[in-house]
mmCIF file of C-alpha atoms in Angstrom:
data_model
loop_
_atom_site.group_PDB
_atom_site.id
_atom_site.type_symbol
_atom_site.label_atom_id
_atom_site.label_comp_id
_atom_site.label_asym_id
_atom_site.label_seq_id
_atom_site.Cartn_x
_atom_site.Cartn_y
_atom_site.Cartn_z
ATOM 1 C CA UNK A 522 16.611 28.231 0.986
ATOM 2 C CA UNK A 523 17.829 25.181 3.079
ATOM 3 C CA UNK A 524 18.786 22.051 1.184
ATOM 4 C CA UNK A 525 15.721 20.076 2.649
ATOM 5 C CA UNK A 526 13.115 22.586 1.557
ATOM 6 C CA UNK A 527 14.767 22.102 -2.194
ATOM 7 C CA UNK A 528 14.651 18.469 -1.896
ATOM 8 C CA UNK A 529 11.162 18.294 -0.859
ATOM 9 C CA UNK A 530 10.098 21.431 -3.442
ATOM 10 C CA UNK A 531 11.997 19.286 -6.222
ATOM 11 C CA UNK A 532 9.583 16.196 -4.733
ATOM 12 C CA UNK A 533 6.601 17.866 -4.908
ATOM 13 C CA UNK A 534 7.030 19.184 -8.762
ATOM 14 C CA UNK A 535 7.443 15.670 -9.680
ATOM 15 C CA UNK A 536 4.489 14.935 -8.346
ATOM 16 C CA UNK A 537 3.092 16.223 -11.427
ATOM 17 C CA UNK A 538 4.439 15.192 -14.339
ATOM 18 C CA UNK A 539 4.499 11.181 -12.649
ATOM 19 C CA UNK A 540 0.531 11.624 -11.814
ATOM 20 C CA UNK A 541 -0.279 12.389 -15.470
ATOM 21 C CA UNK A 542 1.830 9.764 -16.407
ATOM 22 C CA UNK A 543 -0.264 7.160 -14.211
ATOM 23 C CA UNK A 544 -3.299 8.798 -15.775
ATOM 24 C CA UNK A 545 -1.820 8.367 -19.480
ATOM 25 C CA UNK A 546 -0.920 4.521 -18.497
ATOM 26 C CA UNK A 547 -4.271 3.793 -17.029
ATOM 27 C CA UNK A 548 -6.300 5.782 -19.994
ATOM 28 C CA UNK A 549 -4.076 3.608 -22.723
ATOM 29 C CA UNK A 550 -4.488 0.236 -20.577
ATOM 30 C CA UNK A 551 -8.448 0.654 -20.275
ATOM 31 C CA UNK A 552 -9.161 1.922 -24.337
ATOM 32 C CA UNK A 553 -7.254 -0.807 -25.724
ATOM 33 C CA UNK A 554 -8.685 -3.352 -23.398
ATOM 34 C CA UNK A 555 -11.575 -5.764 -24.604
ATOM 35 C CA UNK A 556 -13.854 -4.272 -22.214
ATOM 36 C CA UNK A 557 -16.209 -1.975 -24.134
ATOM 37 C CA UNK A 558 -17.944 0.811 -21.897
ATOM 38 C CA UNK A 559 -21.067 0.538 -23.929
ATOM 39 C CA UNK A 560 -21.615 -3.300 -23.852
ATOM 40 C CA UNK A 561 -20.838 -2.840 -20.178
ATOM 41 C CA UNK A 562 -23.187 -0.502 -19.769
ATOM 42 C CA UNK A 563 -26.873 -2.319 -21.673
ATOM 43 C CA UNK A 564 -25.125 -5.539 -20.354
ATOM 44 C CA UNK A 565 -27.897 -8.094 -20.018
ATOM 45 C CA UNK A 566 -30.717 -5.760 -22.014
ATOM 46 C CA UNK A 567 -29.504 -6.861 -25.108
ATOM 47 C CA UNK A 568 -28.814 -3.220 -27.286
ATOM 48 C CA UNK A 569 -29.063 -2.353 -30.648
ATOM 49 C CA UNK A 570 -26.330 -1.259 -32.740
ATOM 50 C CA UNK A 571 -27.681 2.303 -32.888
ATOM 51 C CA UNK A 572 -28.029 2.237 -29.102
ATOM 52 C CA UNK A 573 -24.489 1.297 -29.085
ATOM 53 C CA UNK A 574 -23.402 3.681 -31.505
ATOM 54 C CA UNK A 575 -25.988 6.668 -29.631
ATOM 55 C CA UNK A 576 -24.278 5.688 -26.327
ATOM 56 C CA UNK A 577 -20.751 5.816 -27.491
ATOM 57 C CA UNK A 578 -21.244 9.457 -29.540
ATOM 58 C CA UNK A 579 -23.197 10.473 -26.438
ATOM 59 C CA UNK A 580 -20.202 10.235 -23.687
ATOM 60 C CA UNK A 581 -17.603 10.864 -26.325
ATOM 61 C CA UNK A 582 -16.153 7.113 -27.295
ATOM 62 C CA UNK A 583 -15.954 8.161 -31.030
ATOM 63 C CA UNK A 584 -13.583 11.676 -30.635
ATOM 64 C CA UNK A 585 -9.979 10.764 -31.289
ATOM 65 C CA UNK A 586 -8.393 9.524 -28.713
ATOM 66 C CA UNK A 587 -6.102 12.636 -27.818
ATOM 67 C CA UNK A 588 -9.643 14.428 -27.005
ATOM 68 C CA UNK A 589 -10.686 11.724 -25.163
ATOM 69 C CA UNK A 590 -7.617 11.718 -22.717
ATOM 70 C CA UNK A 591 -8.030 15.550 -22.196
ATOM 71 C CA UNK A 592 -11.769 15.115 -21.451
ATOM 72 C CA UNK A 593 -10.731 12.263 -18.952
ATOM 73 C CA UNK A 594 -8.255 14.255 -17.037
ATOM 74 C CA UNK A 595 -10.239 17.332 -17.280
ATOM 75 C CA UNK A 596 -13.026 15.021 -15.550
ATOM 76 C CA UNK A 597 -10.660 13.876 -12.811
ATOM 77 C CA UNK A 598 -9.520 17.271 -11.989
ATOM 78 C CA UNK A 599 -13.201 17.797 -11.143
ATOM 79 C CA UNK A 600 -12.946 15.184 -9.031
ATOM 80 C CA UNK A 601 -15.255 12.748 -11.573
ATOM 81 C CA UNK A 602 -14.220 9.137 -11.937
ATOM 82 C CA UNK A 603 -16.879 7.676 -14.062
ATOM 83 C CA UNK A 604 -20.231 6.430 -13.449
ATOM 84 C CA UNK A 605 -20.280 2.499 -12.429
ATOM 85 C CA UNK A 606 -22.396 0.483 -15.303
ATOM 86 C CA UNK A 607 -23.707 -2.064 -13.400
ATOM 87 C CA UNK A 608 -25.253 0.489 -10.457
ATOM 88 C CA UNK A 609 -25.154 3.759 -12.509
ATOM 89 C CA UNK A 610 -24.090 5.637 -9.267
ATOM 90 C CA UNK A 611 -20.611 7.892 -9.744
ATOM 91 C CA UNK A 612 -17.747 5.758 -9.471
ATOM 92 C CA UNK A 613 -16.213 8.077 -6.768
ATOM 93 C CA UNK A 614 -18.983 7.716 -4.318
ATOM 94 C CA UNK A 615 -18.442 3.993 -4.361
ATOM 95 C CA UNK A 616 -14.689 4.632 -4.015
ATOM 96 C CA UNK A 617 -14.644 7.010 -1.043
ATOM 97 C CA UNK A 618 -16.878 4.531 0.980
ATOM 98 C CA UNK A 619 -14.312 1.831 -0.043
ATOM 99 C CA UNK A 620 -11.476 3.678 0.473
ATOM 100 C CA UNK A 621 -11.197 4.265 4.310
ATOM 101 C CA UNK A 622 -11.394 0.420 5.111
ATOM 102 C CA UNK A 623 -8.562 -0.372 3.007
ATOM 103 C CA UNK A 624 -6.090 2.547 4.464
ATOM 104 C CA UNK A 625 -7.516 1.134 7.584
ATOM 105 C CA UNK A 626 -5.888 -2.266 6.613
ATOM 106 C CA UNK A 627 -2.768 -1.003 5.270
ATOM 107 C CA UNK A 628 -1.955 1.736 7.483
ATOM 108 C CA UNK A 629 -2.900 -1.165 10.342
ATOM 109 C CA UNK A 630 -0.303 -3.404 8.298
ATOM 110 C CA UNK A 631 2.275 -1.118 8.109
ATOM 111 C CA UNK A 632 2.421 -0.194 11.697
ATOM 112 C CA UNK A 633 2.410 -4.174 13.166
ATOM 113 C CA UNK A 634 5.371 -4.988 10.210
ATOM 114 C CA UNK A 635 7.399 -1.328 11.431
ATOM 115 C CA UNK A 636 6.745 -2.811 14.943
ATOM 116 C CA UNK A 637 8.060 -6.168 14.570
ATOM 117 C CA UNK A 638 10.506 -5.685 12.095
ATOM 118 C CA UNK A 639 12.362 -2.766 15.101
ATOM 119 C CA UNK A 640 11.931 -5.428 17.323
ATOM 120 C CA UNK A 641 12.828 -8.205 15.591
ATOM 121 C CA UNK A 642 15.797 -6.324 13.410
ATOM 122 C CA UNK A 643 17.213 -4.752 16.771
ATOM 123 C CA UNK A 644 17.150 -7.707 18.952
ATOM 124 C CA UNK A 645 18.836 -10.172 16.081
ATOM 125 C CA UNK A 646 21.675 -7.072 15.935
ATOM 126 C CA UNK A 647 22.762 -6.921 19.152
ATOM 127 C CA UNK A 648 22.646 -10.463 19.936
ATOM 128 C CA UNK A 649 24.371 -10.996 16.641
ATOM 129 C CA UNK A 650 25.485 -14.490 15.756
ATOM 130 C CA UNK A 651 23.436 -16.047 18.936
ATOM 131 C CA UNK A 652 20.928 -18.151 19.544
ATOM 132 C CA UNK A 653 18.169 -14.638 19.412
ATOM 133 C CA UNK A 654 19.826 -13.920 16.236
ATOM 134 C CA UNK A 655 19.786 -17.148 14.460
ATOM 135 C CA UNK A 656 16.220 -18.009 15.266
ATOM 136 C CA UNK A 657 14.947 -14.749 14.147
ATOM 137 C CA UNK A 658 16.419 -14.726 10.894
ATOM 138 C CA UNK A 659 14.843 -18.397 10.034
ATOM 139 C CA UNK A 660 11.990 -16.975 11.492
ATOM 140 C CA UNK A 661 12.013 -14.095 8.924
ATOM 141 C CA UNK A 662 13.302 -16.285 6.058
ATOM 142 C CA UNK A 663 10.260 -18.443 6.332
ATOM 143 C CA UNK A 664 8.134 -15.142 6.283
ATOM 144 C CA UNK A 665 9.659 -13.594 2.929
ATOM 145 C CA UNK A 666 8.704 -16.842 1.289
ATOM 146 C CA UNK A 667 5.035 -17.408 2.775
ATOM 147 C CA UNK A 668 2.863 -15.168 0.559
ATOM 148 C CA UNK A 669 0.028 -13.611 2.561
ATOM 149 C CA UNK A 670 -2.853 -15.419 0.935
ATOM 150 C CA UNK A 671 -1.395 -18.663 2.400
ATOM 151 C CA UNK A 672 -0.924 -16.891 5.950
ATOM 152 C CA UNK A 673 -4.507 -15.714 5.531
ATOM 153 C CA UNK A 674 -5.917 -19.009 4.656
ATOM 154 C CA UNK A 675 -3.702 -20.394 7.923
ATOM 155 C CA UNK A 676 -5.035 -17.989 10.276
ATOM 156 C CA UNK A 677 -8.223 -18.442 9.242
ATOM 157 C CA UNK A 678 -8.095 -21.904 10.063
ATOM 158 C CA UNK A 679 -6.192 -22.333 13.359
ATOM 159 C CA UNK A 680 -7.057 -19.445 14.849
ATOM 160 C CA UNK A 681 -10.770 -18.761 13.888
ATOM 161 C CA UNK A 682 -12.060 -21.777 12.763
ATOM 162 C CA UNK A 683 -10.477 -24.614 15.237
ATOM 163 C CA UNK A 684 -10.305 -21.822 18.319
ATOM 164 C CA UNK A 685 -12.944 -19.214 17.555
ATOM 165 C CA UNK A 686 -10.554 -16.479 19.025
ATOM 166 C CA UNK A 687 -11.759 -14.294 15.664
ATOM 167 C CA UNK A 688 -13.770 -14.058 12.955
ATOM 168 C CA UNK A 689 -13.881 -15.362 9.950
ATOM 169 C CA UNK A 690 -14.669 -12.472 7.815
ATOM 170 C CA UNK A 691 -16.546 -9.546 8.145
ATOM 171 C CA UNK A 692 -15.891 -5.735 9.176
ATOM 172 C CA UNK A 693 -17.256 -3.873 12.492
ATOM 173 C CA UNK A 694 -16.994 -0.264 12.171
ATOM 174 C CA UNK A 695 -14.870 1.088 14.651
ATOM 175 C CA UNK A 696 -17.666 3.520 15.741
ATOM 176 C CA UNK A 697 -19.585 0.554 16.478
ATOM 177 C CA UNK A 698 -17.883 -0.964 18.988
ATOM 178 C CA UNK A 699 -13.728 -0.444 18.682
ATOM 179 C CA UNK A 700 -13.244 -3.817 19.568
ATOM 180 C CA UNK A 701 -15.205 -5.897 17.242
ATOM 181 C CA UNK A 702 -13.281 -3.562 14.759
ATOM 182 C CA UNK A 703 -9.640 -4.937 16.333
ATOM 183 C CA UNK A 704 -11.231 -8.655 16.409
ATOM 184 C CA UNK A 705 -12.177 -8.354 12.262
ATOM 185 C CA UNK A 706 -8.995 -6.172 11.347
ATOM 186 C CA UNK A 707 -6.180 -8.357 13.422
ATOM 187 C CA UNK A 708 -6.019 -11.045 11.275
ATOM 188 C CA UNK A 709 -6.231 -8.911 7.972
ATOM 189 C CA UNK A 710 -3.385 -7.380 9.595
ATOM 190 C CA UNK A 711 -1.354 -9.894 9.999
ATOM 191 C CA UNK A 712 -1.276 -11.551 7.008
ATOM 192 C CA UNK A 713 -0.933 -8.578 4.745
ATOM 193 C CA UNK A 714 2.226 -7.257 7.466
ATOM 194 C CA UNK A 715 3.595 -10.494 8.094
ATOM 195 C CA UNK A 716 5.911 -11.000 4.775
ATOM 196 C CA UNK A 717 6.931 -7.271 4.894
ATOM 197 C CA UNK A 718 7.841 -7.250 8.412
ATOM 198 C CA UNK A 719 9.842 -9.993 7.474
ATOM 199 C CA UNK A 720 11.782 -8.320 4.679
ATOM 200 C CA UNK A 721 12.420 -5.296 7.002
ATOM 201 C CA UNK A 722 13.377 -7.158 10.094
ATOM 202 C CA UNK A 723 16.786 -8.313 7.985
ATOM 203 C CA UNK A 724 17.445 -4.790 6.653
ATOM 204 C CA UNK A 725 17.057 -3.650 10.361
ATOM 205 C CA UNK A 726 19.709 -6.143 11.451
ATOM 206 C CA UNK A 727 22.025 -5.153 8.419
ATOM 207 C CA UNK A 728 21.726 -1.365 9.222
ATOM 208 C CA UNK A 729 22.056 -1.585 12.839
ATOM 209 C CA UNK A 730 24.934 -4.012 12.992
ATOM 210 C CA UNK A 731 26.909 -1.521 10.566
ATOM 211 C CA UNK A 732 26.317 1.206 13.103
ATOM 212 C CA UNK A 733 27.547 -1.148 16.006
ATOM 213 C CA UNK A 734 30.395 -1.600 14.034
ATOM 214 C CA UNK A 735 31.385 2.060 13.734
ATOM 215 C CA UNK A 736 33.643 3.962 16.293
ATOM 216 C CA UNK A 737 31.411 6.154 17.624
ATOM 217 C CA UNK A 738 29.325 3.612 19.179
ATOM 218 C CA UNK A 739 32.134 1.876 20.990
ATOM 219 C CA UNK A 740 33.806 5.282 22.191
ATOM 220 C CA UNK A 741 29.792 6.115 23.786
ATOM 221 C CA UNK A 742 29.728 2.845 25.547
ATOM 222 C CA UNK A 743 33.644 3.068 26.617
ATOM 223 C CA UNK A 744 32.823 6.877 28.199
ATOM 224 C CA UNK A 745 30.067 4.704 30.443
ATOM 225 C CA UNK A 746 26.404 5.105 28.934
ATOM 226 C CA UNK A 747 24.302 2.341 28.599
ATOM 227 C CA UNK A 748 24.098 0.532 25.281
ATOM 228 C CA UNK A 749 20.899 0.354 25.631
ATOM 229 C CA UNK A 750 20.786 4.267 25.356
ATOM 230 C CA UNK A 751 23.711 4.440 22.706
ATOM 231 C CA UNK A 752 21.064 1.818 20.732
ATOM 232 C CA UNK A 753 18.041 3.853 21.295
ATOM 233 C CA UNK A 754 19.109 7.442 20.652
ATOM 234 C CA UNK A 755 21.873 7.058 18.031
ATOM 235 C CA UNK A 756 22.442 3.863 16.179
ATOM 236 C CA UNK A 757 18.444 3.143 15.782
ATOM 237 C CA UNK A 758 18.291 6.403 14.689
ATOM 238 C CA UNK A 759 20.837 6.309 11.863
ATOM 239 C CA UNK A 760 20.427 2.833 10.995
ATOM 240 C CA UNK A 761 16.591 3.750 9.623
ATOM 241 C CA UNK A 762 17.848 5.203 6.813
ATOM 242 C CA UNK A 763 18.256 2.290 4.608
ATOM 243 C CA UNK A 764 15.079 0.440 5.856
ATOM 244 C CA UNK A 765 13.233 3.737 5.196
ATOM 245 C CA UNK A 766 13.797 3.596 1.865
ATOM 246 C CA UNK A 767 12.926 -0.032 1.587
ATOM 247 C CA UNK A 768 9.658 0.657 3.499
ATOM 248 C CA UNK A 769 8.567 3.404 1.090
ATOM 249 C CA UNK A 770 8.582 0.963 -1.533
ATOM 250 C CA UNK A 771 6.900 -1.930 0.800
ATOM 251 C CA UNK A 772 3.643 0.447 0.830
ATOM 252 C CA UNK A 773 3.146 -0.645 -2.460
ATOM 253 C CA UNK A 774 2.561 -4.140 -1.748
ATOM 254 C CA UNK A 775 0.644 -3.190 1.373
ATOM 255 C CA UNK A 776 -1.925 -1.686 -0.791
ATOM 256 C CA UNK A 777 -1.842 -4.487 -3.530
ATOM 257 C CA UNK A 778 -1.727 -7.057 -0.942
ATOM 258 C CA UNK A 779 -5.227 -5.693 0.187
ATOM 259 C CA UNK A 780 -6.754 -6.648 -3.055
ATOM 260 C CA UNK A 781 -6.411 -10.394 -1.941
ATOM 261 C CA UNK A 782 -6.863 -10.138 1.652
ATOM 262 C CA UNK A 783 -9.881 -8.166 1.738
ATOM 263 C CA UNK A 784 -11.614 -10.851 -0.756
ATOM 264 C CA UNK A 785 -10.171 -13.462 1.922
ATOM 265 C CA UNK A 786 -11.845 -12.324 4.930
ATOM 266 C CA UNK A 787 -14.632 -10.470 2.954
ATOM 267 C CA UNK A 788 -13.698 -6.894 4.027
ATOM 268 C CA UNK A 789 -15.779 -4.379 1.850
ATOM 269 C CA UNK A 790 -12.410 -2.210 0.666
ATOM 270 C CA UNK A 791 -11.033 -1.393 -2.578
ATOM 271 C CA UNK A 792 -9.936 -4.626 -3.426
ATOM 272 C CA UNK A 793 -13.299 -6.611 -2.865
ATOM 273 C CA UNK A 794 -14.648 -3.399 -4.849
ATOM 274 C CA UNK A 795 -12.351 -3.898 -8.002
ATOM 275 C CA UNK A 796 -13.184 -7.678 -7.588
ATOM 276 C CA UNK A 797 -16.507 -7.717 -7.900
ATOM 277 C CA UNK A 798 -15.989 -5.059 -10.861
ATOM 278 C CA UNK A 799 -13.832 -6.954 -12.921
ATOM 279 C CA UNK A 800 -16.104 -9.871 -12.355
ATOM 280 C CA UNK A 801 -19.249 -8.231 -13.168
ATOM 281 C CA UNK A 802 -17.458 -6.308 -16.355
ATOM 282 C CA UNK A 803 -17.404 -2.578 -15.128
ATOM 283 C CA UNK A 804 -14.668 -0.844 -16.322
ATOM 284 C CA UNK A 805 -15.480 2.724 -14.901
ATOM 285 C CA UNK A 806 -15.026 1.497 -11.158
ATOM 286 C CA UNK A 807 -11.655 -0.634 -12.200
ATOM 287 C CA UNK A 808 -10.444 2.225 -13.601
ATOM 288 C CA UNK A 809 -11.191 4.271 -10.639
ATOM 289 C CA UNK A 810 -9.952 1.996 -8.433
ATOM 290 C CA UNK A 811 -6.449 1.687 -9.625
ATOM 291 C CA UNK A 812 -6.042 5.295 -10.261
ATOM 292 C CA UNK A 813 -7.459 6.124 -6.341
ATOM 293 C CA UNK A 814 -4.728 3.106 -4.892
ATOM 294 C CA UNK A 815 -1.886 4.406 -7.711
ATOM 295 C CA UNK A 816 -2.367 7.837 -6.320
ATOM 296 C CA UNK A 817 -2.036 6.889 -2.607
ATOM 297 C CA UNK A 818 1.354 4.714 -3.306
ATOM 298 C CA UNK A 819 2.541 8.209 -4.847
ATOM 299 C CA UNK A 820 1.808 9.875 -1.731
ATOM 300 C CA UNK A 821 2.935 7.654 0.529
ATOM 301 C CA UNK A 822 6.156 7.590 -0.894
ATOM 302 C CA UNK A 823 6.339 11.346 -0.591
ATOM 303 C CA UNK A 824 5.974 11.221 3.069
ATOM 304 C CA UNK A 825 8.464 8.679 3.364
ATOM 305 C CA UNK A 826 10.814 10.892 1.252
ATOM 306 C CA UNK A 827 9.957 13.342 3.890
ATOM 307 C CA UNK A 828 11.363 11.407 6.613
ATOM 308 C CA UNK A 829 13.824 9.951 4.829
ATOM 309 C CA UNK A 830 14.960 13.936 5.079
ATOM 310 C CA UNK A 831 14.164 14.130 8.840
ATOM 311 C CA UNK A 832 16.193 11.177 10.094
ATOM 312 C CA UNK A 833 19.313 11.786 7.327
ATOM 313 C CA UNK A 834 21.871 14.239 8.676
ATOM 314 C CA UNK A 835 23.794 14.712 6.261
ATOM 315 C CA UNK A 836 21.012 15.609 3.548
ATOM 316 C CA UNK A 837 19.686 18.280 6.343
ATOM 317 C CA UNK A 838 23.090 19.550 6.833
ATOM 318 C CA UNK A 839 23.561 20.082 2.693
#
């Protein structure tokens, strides 16, 4: 068995034991939160107490609370979330039609901040300590202190407000018409991808000026090929390590960033979802929520572990 199929089989086992964990933490956080599932649910109709109590012995809110966590995880292997209070519909329905617009958003995110942060990271790197170089990491300084709300609220201002080049809000499906989904999904975009393409842009020039530092680079260019090709097929390559790792950990703010910019520009996702639960006191589809987007960062980061392994010689060489 190779070294990378151990790595990735020792991955995948802790894939376990770190889900149930997120379950356990969620479970605790909810059951010894103010929010009680029964008021929740009669909210506004005014219950008795032996409603209350009939409701609470009914879906199992009296059992200990070790029986209660095995029931919950026993429900989520079933693929049951919960039913919302305030619709009475299952939570998961409400999640899966959430769910694609925000992976939409981030997965958008994450390829304009991979796009401009090689761009950016590459270009400050080889014109290192020049006028390119120096502008782009002010440039990128600026963007790891503007938060995304801010850039959101900008955007929305100067570019759709005062030019009309996009809307304001909103979401077009892209089966609708592909480019009233780019027009609604651009600016989302940008603000969510914005601060993390600046935090990877001055990795990128880290890594890849250590690798134009090293010997083999300068003996390539010295035996004639272009740097340009030296840049593109070795020292890009090995520099991605580091920022790799970096981005796996970046996803996670993608996805929590979404929570904000989806209320901003009034994209129905999972954040506008968990929004409107927490403000209307329904604690199934919170729950739900943050175990769906908890989940996701976990996988993400697995695939990212998985190309950590594909770009990394010497893990593939053992």
């Amino acid at each position: 068995m190779t070294t990378v199929v151990r790595i990735l089989l020792r991955r995948v086992a802790l894939l376990v034991p770190l889900l149930l964990g997120i379950v356990l933490f969620v479970f605790l956080v909810m059951r010894f939160s103010d929010v009680d599932p029964a008021s929740a649910f009669f909210q506004g109709a005014n219950p008795t107490p032996r409603q209350l109590h009939d409701f609470r012995e009914r879906n199992g809110l009296l059992d200990p609370l070790p029986v209660r966590y095995v029931h919950f995880v026993g429900d989520l292997v079933h693929g049951d979330l919960g039913t919302s209070a305030l619709t009475r519909a299952p939570v998961v329905d409400q999640v899966t039609t959430a769910l694609p617009l925000t992976l939409q958003l981030t997965f958008l995110g994450l390829a304009v901040a991979v796009v401009l942060a090689l761009a950016g990271g590459v270009t400050a790197a080889v014109y290192r300590d020049r006028l390119p170089d120096q502008v782009i990491r002010v440039v990128s300084l600026v963007g790891v202190a503007a938060p995304g709300f801010w850039l959101a609220l900008l955007m929305i201002q100067y570019l759709a407000v005062d030019r009309g080049w996009f809307p304001t809000g909103g979401y077009v499906n892209p089966a609708d018409s592909v480019t009233g989904w780019l027009r609604t999904m651009a600016l989302p975009a940008f603000a969510l991808s914005l601060p993390v393409a600046a935090q990877l842009t001055r990795i990128v020039r880290t890594s890849v000026v250590e690798e134009l530092d090293k010997d083999y680079v300068r003996t390539a260019i010295g035996s004639g090929l272009p740097p340009r090709v030296v840049v593109g097929r070795n020292v890009l390559r090995n520099a991605l390590v580091n920022p790799l790792t970096v981005l796996g950990l970046r996803v996670g703010y993608l996805l929590g960033g979404a929570v904000v910019i989806e209320t901003i520009f009034s994209l129905p996702g999972m954040g506008k979802l968990m929004i409107d639960a927490v403000q209307n006191g329904d604690p199934a589809v919170v729950q739900g929520v943050v175990l769906t987007t908890a989940t996701g960062f976990v996988v993400v980061n697995l695939v990212i572990d998985i190309l950590y392994l594909l770009v990394n010689p010497r893990l593939r060489a053992g």
